[in-house]
Tab-separated table of C-alpha atoms in Angstrom:
chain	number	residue	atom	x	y	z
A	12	UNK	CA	14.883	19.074	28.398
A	13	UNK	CA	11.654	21.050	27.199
A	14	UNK	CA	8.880	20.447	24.397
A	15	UNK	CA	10.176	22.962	22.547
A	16	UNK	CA	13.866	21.855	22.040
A	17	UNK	CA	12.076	18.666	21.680
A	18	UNK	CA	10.282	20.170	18.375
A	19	UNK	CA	13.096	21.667	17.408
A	20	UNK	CA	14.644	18.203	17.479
A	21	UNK	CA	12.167	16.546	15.234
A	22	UNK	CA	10.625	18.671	13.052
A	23	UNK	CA	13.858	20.731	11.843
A	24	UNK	CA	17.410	20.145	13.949
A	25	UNK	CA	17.446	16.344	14.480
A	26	UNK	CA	14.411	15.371	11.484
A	27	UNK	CA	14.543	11.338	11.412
A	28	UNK	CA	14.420	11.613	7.679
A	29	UNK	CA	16.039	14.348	6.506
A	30	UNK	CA	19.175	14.133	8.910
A	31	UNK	CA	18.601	11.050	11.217
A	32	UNK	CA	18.073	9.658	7.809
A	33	UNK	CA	16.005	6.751	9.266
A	34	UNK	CA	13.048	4.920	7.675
A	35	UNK	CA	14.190	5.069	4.484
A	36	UNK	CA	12.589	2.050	2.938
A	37	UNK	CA	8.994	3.123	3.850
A	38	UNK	CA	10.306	6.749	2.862
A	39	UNK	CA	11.345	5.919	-0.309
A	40	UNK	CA	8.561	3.136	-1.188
A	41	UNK	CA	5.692	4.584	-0.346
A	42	UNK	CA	6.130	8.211	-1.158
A	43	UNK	CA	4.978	8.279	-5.236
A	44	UNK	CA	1.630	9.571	-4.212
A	45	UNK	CA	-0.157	12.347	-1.529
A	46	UNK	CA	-2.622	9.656	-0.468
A	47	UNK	CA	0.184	7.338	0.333
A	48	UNK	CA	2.457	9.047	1.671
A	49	UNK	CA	-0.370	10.867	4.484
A	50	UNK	CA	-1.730	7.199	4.965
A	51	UNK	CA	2.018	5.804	5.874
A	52	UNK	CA	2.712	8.627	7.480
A	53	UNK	CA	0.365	9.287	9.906
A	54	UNK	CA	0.403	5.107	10.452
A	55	UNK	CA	4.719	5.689	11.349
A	56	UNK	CA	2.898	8.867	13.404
A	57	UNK	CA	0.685	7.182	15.954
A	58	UNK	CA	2.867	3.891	16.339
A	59	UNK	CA	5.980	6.055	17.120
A	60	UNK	CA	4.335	7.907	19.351
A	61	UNK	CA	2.406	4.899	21.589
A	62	UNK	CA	5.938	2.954	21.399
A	63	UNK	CA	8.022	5.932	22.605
A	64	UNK	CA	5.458	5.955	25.064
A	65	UNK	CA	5.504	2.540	26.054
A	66	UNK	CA	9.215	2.298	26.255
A	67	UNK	CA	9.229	5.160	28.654
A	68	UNK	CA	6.555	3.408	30.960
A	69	UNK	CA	8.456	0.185	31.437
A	70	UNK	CA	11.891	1.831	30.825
A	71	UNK	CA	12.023	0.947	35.330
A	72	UNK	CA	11.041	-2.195	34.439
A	73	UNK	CA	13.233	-4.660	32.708
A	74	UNK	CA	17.704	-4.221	32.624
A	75	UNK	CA	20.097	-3.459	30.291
A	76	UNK	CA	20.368	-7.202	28.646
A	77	UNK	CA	17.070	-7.225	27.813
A	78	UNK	CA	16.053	-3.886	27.051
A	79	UNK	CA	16.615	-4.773	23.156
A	80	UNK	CA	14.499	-7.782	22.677
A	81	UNK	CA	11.896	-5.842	24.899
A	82	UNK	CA	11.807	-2.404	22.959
A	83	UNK	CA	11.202	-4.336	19.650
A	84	UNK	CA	8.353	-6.249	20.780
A	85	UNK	CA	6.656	-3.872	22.036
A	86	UNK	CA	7.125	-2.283	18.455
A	87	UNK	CA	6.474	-4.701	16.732
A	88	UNK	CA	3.019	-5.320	19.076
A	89	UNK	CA	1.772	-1.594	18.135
A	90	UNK	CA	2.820	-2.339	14.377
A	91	UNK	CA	0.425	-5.408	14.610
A	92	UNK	CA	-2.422	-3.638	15.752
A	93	UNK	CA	-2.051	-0.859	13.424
A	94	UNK	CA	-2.304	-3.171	10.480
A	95	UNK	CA	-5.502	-5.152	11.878
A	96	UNK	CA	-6.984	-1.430	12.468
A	97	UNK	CA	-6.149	-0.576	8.828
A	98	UNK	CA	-7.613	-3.747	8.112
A	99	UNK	CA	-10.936	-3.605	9.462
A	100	UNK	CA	-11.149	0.269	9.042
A	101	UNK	CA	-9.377	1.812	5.721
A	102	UNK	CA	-9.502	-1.344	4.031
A	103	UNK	CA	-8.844	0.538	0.546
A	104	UNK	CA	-5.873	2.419	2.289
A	105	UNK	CA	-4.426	-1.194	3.221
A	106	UNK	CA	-5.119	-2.171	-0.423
A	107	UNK	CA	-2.148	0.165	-0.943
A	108	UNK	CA	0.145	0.652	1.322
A	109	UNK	CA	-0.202	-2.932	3.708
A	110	UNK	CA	2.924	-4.437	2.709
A	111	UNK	CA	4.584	-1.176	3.845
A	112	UNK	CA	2.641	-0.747	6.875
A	113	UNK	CA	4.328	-4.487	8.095
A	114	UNK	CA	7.753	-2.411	7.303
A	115	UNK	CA	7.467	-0.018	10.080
A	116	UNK	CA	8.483	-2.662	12.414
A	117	UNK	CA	11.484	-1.779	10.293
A	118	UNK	CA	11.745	1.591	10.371
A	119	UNK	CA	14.991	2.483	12.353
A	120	UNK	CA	13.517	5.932	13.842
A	121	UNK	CA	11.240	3.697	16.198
A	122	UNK	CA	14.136	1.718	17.614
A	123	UNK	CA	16.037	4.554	17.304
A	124	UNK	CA	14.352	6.957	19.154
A	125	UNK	CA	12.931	3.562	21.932
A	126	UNK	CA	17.516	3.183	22.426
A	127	UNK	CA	18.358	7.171	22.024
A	128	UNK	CA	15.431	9.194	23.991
A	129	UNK	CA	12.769	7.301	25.693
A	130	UNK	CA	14.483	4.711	27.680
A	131	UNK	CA	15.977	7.381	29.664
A	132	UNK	CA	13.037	10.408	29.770
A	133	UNK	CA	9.674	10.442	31.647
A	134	UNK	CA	6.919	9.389	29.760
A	135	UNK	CA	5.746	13.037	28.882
A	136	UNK	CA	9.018	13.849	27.328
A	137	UNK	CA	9.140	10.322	24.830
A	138	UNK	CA	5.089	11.067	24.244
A	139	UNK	CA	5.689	14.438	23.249
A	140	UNK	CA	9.281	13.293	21.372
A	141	UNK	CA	7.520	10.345	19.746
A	142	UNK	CA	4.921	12.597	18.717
A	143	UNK	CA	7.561	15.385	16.851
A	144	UNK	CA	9.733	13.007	15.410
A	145	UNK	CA	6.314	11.246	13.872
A	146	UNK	CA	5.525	14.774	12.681
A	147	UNK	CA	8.626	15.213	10.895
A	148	UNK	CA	8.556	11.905	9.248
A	149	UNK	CA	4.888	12.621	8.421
A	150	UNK	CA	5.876	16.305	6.777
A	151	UNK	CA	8.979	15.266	4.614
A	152	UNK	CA	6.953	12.172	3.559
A	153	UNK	CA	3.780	14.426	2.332
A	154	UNK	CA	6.731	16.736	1.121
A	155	UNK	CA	7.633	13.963	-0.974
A	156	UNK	CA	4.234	12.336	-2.235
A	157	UNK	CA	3.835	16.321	-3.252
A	158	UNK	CA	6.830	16.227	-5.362
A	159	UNK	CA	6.773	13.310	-6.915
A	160	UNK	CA	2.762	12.929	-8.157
A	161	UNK	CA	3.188	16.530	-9.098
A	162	UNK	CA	5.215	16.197	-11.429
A	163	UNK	CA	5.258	12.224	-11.992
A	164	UNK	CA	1.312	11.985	-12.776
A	165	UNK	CA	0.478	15.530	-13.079
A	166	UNK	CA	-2.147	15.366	-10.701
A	167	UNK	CA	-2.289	16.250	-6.870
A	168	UNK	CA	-4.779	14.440	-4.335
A	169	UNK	CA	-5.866	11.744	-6.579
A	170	UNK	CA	-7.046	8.370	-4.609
A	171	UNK	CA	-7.712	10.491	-1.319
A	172	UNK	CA	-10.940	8.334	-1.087
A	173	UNK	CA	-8.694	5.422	0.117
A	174	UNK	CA	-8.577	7.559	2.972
A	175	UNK	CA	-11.308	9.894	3.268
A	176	UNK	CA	-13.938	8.142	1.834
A	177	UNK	CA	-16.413	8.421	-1.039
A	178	UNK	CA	-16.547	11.740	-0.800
A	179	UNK	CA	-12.613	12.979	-1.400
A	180	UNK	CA	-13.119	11.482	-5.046
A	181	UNK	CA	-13.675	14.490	-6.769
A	182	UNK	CA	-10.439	15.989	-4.647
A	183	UNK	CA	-7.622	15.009	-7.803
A	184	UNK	CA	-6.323	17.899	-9.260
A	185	UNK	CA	-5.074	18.327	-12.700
A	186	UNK	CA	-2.189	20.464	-13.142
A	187	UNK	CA	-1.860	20.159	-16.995
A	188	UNK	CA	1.258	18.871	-17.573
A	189	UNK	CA	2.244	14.967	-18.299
A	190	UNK	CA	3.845	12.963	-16.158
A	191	UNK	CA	7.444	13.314	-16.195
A	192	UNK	CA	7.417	9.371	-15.538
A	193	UNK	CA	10.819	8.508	-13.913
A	194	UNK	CA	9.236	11.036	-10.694
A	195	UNK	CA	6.899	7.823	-9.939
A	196	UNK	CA	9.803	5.372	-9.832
A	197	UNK	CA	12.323	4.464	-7.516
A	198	UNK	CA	14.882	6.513	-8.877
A	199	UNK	CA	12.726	9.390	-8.810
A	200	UNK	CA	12.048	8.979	-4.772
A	201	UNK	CA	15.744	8.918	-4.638
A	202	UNK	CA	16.651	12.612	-6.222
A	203	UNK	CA	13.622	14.216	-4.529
A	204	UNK	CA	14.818	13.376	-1.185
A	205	UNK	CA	18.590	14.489	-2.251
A	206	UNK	CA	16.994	17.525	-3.039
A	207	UNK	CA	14.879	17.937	0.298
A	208	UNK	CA	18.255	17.184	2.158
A	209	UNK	CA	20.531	19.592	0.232
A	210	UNK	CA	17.257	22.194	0.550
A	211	UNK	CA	17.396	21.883	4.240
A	212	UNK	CA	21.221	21.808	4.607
A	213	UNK	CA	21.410	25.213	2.777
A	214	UNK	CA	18.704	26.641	5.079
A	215	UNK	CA	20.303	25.269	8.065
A	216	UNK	CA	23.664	27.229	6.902
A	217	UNK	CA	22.082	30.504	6.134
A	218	UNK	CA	20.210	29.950	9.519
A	219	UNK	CA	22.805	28.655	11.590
A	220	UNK	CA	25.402	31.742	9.900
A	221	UNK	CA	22.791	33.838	11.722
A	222	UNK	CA	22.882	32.193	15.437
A	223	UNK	CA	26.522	31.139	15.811
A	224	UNK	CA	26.863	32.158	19.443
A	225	UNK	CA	24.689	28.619	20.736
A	226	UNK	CA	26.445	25.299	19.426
A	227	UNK	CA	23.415	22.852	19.888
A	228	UNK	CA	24.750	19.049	20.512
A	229	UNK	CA	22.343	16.841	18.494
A	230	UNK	CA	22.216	13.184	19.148
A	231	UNK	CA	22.400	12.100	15.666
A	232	UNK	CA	22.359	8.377	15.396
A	233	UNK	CA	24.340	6.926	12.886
A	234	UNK	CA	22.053	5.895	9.765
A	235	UNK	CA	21.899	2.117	9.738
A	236	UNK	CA	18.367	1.483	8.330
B	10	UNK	CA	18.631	-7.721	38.538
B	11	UNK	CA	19.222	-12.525	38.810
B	12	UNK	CA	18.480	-14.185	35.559
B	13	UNK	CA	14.931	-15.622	36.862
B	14	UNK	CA	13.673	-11.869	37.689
B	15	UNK	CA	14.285	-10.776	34.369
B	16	UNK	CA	12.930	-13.833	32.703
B	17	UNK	CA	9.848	-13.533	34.967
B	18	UNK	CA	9.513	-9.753	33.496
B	19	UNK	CA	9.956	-10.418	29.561
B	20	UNK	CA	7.627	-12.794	29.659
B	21	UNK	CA	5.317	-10.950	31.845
B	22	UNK	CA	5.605	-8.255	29.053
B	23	UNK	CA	5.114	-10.991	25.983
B	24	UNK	CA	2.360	-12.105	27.536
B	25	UNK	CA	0.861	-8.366	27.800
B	26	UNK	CA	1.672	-8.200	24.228
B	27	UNK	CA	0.242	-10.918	23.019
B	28	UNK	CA	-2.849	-10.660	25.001
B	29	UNK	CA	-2.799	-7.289	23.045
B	30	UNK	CA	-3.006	-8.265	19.968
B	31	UNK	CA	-5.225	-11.321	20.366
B	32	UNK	CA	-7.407	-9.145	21.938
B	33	UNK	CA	-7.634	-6.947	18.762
B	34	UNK	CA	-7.060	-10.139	16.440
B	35	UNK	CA	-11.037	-11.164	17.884
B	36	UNK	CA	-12.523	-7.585	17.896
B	37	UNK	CA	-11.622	-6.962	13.938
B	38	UNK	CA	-11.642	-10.327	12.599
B	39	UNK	CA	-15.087	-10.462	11.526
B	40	UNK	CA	-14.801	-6.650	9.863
B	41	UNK	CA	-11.399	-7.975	7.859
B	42	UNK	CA	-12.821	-10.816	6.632
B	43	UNK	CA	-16.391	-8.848	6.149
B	44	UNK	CA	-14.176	-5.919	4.311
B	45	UNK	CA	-12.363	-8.714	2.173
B	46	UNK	CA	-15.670	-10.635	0.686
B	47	UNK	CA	-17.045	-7.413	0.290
B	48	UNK	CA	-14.025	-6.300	-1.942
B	49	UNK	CA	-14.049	-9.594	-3.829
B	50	UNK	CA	-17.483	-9.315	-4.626
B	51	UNK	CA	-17.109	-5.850	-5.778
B	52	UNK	CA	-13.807	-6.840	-8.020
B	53	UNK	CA	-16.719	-9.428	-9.656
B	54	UNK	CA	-19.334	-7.355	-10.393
B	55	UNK	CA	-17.190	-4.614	-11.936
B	56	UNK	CA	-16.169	-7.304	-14.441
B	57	UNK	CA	-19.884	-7.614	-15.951
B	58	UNK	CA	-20.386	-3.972	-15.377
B	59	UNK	CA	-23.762	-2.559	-15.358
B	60	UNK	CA	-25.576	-5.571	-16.729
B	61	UNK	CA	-27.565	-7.327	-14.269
B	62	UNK	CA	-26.466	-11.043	-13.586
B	63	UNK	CA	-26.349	-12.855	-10.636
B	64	UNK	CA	-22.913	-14.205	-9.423
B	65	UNK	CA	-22.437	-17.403	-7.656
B	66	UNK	CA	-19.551	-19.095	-6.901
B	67	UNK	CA	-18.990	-22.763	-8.598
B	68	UNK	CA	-15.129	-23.175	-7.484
B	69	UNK	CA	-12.250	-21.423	-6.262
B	70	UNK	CA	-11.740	-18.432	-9.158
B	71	UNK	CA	-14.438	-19.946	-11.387
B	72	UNK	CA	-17.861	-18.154	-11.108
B	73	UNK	CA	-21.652	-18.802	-12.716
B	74	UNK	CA	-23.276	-16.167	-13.724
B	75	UNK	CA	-26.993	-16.258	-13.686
B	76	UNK	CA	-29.247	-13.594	-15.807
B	77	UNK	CA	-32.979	-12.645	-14.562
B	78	UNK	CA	-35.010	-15.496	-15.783
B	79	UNK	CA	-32.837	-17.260	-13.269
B	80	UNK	CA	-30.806	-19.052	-16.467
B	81	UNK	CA	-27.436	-20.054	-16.552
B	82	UNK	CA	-25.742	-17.177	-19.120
B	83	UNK	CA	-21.688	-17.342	-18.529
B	84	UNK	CA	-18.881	-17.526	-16.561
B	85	UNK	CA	-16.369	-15.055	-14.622
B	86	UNK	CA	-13.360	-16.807	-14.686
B	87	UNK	CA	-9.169	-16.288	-13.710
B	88	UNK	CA	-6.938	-15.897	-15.997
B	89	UNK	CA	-2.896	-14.740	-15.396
B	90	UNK	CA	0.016	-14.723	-17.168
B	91	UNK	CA	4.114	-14.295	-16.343
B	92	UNK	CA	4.857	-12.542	-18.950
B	93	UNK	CA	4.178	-8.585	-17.843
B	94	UNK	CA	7.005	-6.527	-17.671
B	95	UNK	CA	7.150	-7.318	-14.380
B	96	UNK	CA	6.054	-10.715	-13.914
B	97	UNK	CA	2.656	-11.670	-13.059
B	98	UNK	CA	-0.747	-9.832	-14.316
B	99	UNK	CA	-4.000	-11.547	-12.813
B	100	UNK	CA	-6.900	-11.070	-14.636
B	101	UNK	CA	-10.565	-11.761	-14.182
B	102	UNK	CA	-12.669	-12.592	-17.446
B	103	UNK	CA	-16.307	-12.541	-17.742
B	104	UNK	CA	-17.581	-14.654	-20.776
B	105	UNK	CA	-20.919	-15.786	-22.018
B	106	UNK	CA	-21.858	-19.399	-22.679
B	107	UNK	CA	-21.194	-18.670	-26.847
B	108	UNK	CA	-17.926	-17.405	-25.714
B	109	UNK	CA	-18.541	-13.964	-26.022
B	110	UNK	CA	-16.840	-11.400	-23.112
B	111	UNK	CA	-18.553	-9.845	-21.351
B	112	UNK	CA	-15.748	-7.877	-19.544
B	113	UNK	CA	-12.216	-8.152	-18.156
B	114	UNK	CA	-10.631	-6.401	-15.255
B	115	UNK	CA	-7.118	-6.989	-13.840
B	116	UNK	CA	-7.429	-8.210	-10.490
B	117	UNK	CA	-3.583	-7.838	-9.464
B	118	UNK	CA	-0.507	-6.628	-11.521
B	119	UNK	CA	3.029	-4.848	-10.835
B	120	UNK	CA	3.437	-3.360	-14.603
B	121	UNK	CA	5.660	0.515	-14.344
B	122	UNK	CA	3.055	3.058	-13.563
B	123	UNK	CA	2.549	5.612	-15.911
B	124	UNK	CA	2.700	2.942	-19.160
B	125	UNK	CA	1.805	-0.512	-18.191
B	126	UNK	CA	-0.978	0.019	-15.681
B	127	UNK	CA	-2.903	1.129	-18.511
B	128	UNK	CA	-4.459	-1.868	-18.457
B	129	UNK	CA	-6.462	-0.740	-15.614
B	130	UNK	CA	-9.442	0.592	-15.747
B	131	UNK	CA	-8.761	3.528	-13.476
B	132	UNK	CA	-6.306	4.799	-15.849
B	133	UNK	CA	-7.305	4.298	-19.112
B	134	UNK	CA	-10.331	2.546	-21.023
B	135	UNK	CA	-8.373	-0.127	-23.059
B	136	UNK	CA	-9.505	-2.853	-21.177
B	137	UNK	CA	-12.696	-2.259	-22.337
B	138	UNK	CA	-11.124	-3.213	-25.973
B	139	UNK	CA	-12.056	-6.842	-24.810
B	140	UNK	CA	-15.790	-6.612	-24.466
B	141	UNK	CA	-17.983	-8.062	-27.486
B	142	UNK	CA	-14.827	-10.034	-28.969
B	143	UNK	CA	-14.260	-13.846	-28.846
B	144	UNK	CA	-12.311	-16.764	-30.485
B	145	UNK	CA	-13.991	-16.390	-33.963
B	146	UNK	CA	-12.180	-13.284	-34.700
B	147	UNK	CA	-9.454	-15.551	-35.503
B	148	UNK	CA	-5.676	-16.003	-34.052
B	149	UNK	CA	-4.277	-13.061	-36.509
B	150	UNK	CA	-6.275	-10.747	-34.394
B	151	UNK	CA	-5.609	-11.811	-30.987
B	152	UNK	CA	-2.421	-9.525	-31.434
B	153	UNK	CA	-1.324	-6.397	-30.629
B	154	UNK	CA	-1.660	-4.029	-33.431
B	155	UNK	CA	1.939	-4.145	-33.505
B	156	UNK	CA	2.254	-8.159	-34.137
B	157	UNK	CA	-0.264	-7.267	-36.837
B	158	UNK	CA	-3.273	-8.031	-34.819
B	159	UNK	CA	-6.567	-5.859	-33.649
B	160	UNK	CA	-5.525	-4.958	-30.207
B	161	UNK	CA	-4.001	-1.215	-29.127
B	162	UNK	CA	-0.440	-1.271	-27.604
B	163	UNK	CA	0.194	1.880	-25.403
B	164	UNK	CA	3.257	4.197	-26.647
B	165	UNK	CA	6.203	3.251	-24.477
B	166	UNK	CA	4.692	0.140	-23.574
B	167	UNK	CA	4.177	-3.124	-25.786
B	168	UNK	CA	4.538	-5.967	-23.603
B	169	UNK	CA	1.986	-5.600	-20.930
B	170	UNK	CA	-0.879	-5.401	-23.937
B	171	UNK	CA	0.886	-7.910	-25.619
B	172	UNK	CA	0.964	-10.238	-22.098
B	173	UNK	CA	-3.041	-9.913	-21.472
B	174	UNK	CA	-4.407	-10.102	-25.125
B	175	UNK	CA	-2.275	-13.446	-24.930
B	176	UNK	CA	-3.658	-14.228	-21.836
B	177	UNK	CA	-6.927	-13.158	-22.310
B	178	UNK	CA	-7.063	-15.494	-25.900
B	179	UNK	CA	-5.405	-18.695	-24.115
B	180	UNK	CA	-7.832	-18.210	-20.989
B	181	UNK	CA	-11.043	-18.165	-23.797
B	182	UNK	CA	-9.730	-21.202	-25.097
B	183	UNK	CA	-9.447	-23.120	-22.187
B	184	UNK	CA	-12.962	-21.702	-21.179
B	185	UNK	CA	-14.447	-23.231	-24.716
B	186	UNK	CA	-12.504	-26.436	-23.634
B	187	UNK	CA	-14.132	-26.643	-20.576
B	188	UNK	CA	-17.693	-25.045	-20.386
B	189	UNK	CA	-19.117	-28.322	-20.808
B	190	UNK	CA	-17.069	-29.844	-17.310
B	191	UNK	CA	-17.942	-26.187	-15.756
B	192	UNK	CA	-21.214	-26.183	-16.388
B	193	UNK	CA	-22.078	-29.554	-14.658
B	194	UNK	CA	-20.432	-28.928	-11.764
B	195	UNK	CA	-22.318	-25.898	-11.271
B	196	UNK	CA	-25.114	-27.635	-11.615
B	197	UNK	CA	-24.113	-29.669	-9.168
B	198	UNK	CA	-22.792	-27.296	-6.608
B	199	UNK	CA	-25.903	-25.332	-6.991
């Protein structure tokens, strides 16, 4: 086990989104706009990484028949707080994306990775693995919000004050071309992450033609979110 | 591990948990709560715009608003309808005591984006369509252009406009039903 095999793991190799294929409701629901998509992201960022963290800590503490009930609370605790923080903080941001933010207790990669890395690593390890698999949700997400305002509003940025404040309202930027409206709905969120996944499959195959000679084990979970 | 050690450390670890987020329940409650008048009150004073009144509240989603001399001049009030495209469209209406708007601004709706959130102000002007008009323009024109009536619909989209000019007629009729019962018990709430 090392941080960078750990990277590897969530940014490219093992992705929670684009191959774990985890978190797909927030993914999917929240991803229609650049300010969205950072503000859920980097929300699914900083839980993931204090609950991997967590997990780790008390992973000594409490047996196998319990383990479950345990990992989600503490989830769903971290969840909590980072709503009341939105709350009293990015208020606007919460305007937006608060019924979503209540969904990350949902989101699979935070059980997932809690049962498949940091019940059994030191804490460093699940930090720094809560950390890269937050970062890989958070990319592919922006990826997405990219994508889809592009070319479902036709602008870029727009709304960043939810998040930055006053002073990101002049950010939007026009591209010039209409909306292409379907890009902003649900079935829209769908093809652009079809797309991401056959993008990265078709890199991973020109890459991986490349290094044959190491056969990485990943431990894939099976997608049950 | 027995059965009373592990019970002994789950709740241990509720109890951290909870303490947790009581903890930061107390330290942000007064910001939320701060953060959600705040928003309110900024909702209401975006529905009389620029124009200077003072805004006091007579009832639950039923506002007085006073003008400088310190005189009653009209009310902001809540309208909503079922009949968006996707269900519900709450709206606030301003309107002065001749029944005159003074403004409308949607305060919550789930129309498609792109077509029916047109209606707000962010994304296009229409709403502003509203301000100046009232019940003596007469039924025919509290219509969509469409139905024959003075009102834009938005290409693509007909039955959000259609939803709030209905809306937006109905709730000025109930306001010239009732301005009489409003306006005494803001008198006597205030």
């Amino acid at each position: 086990m090392n941080y960078r095999r750990i990277a590897a793991d969530g940014l490219w190799r093992n992705n929670p989104a684009l191959v774990q294929l985890l978190g797909l409701c927030p993914l999917l629901a929240v991803s229609n706009t650049v300010a969205s998509s950072l503000g859920l992201g980097l929300a699914t960022l900083i839980v993931l990484t204090l609950s991997n963290l967590t997990i780790s800590l008390i992973r000594g503490f409490l047996d196998d028949s319990t383990r479950l009930p345990a990992q989600i609370m503490v989830i769903a605790t971290f969840v909590t707080l980072a709503e009341l923080l939105l709350q009293s903080y990015f208020f606007d941001l919460y305007q937006r994306i608060g019924l979503f933010v209540a969904l990350i207790v949902t989101n699979c990669s935070l059980l997932g990775r809690a049962e498949g890395f940091a019940r059994r690593n030191p804490a460093r390890f699940a930090l720094a693995d809560g950390f890269m698999m937050g970062l890989g949700f958070l990319v592919v997400i922006l990826l997405m919000g990219t994508i889809r305002e592009a070319f479902g509003q036709g602008t870029l940025f727009a709304n960043m004050q939810t998040i930055f404040g006053e002073s990101a309202k002049d950010w939007t930027l026009h591209l010039g071309n209409h909306g292409f409206l379907l890009m902003v709905l649900p079935p829209g969120a769908f093809i652009t992450l079809g797309c991401l996944i056959a993008a990265r499959n078709y890199l991973e195959d020109i890459l991986g033609s490349k290094q044959t000679s190491e056969q990485i084990p990943t431990n894939a979970q099976p997608a049950d979110s | 591990m027995d059965m009373k050690a592990v019970v002994a450390r789950l709740t241990l670890l509720a109890a951290c948990c909870g303490l947790l987020v009581s903890a930061t329940d107390v330290m942000t409650h007064g910001r939320i709560v701060d953060n959600r008048n705040r928003f309110a009150a900024r909702q209401l004073q975006a529905v009389v715009g620029v124009r200077h009144y003072q805004i006091s509240k007579v009832a639950n989603d039923l506002y007085l608003l006073t003008n400088r001399e310190g005189n009653p001049a009209g009310f902001i009030f809540d309208v909503s309808t079922e009949q968006g495209y996707n269900g519900h469209i709450g709206l606030w209406v301003a309107a002065d005591l001749s029944g005159k708007i003074l403004g409308v601004r949607v305060k919550d709706q789930h129309e498609t984006p792109g077509l029916g959130d047109k209606i707000e102000l962010d994304v296009s002007p229409w709403i502003l369509s509203f301000n100046g008009t009232s019940l003596a323009l007469g039924d025919t024109a509290w219509h969509v252009k469409k139905d024959g009536g003075d009102f834009d619909q938005f290409t693509g989209a007909t039955i959000t406009p259609r939803a709030v000019v209905r809306a937006v007629h109905d709730g000025l009729a109930r306001f010239e039903a009732h301005k009489g019962e409003w306006m005494t018990e803001a008198k006597h709430e205030l």
